[in-house]
């Protein structure tokens, strides 16, 4: 997970945790539960795209477009499969 998830959690008004960076500067972080929730949402989106590949993509270019979308989502949110 990356900074984008933390920013979205803040926008949603979620209660973020705080850690001290270099023992002096407080930095807001998402909790493990929030991180897992975000990861599950990203994985669900990827599953939906994979289902689309199986059921609705008829050409190689359509499949490549969907596969690119999966790669982009994983990179954008910092999720590893």
mmCIF file of C-alpha atoms in Angstrom:
data_model
loop_
_atom_site.group_PDB
_atom_site.id
_atom_site.type_symbol
_atom_site.label_atom_id
_atom_site.label_comp_id
_atom_site.label_asym_id
_atom_site.label_seq_id
_atom_site.Cartn_x
_atom_site.Cartn_y
_atom_site.Cartn_z
ATOM 1 C CA UNK A 1 0.000 0.000 0.000
ATOM 2 C CA UNK A 2 1.148 3.486 -0.631
ATOM 3 C CA UNK A 3 0.565 7.116 0.213
ATOM 4 C CA UNK A 4 -2.513 7.239 -2.045
ATOM 5 C CA UNK A 5 -4.382 4.895 0.312
ATOM 6 C CA UNK A 6 -3.544 7.108 3.309
ATOM 7 C CA UNK A 7 -4.780 10.207 1.485
ATOM 8 C CA UNK A 8 -8.044 8.496 0.540
ATOM 9 C CA UNK A 9 -8.512 7.342 4.143
ATOM 10 C CA UNK A 10 -8.081 10.944 5.308
ATOM 11 C CA UNK A 11 -10.592 12.171 2.712
ATOM 12 C CA UNK A 12 -13.073 9.583 3.960
ATOM 13 C CA UNK A 13 -12.666 10.917 7.492
ATOM 14 C CA UNK A 14 -11.222 7.697 8.898
ATOM 15 C CA UNK A 15 -9.451 7.838 12.237
ATOM 16 C CA UNK A 16 -5.769 7.493 11.350
ATOM 17 C CA UNK A 17 -3.016 6.293 13.628
ATOM 18 C CA UNK A 18 -0.010 8.439 14.461
ATOM 19 C CA UNK A 19 3.626 7.415 14.645
ATOM 20 C CA UNK A 20 6.695 9.469 15.398
ATOM 21 C CA UNK A 21 9.121 9.892 12.528
ATOM 22 C CA UNK A 22 12.694 10.290 13.771
ATOM 23 C CA UNK A 23 11.188 10.187 17.271
ATOM 24 C CA UNK A 24 9.969 13.792 16.997
ATOM 25 C CA UNK A 25 7.633 14.457 14.062
ATOM 26 C CA UNK A 26 4.150 12.922 14.232
ATOM 27 C CA UNK A 27 3.068 11.286 10.974
ATOM 28 C CA UNK A 28 -0.469 10.037 10.323
ATOM 29 C CA UNK A 29 -0.694 6.419 9.203
ATOM 30 C CA UNK A 30 -3.506 4.055 8.376
ATOM 31 C CA UNK A 31 -4.157 1.138 10.682
ATOM 32 C CA UNK A 32 -3.560 -2.465 9.646
ATOM 33 C CA UNK A 33 -7.331 -2.981 9.421
ATOM 34 C CA UNK A 34 -7.715 0.040 7.140
ATOM 35 C CA UNK A 35 -4.800 -1.150 5.012
ATOM 36 C CA UNK A 36 -6.347 -4.618 4.686
ATOM 37 C CA UNK A 37 -9.749 -3.127 3.814
ATOM 38 C CA UNK A 38 -8.192 -1.000 1.061
ATOM 39 C CA UNK A 39 -6.251 -3.990 -0.258
ATOM 40 C CA UNK A 40 -9.415 -6.096 -0.372
ATOM 41 C CA UNK A 41 -11.214 -3.400 -2.361
ATOM 42 C CA UNK A 42 -8.350 -3.207 -4.868
ATOM 43 C CA UNK A 43 -8.290 -7.001 -5.185
ATOM 44 C CA UNK A 44 -12.072 -7.065 -5.706
ATOM 45 C CA UNK A 45 -11.691 -4.519 -8.527
ATOM 46 C CA UNK A 46 -8.991 -6.677 -10.094
ATOM 47 C CA UNK A 47 -11.215 -9.750 -9.819
ATOM 48 C CA UNK A 48 -13.981 -7.860 -11.580
ATOM 49 C CA UNK A 49 -11.634 -6.950 -14.427
ATOM 50 C CA UNK A 50 -10.410 -10.560 -14.656
ATOM 51 C CA UNK A 51 -14.038 -11.719 -14.883
ATOM 52 C CA UNK A 52 -14.563 -9.235 -17.705
ATOM 53 C CA UNK A 53 -11.557 -10.695 -19.526
ATOM 54 C CA UNK A 54 -13.092 -14.176 -19.231
ATOM 55 C CA UNK A 55 -16.610 -13.243 -20.266
ATOM 56 C CA UNK A 56 -16.583 -10.112 -22.410
ATOM 57 C CA UNK A 57 -13.194 -9.637 -24.088
ATOM 58 C CA UNK A 58 -13.242 -11.062 -27.579
ATOM 59 C CA UNK A 59 -10.057 -9.609 -29.061
ATOM 60 C CA UNK A 60 -6.460 -9.639 -27.925
ATOM 61 C CA UNK A 61 -6.465 -5.844 -27.772
ATOM 62 C CA UNK A 62 -9.469 -5.877 -25.418
ATOM 63 C CA UNK A 63 -7.706 -8.408 -23.203
ATOM 64 C CA UNK A 64 -4.484 -6.373 -23.234
ATOM 65 C CA UNK A 65 -6.443 -3.259 -22.264
ATOM 66 C CA UNK A 66 -7.947 -5.050 -19.286
ATOM 67 C CA UNK A 67 -4.582 -6.494 -18.284
ATOM 68 C CA UNK A 68 -3.075 -3.009 -18.466
ATOM 69 C CA UNK A 69 -5.851 -1.757 -16.177
ATOM 70 C CA UNK A 70 -4.974 -4.476 -13.646
ATOM 71 C CA UNK A 71 -1.276 -3.590 -13.745
ATOM 72 C CA UNK A 72 -2.087 0.101 -13.394
ATOM 73 C CA UNK A 73 -4.335 -0.487 -10.365
ATOM 74 C CA UNK A 74 -1.700 -2.595 -8.640
ATOM 75 C CA UNK A 75 0.993 0.008 -9.227
ATOM 76 C CA UNK A 76 -1.206 2.992 -8.380
ATOM 77 C CA UNK A 77 -2.212 1.602 -4.999
ATOM 78 C CA UNK A 78 1.005 -0.303 -4.269
ATOM 79 C CA UNK A 79 -0.659 -3.708 -3.974
ATOM 80 C CA UNK A 80 1.266 -6.889 -4.700
ATOM 81 C CA UNK A 81 -0.364 -10.116 -5.790
#
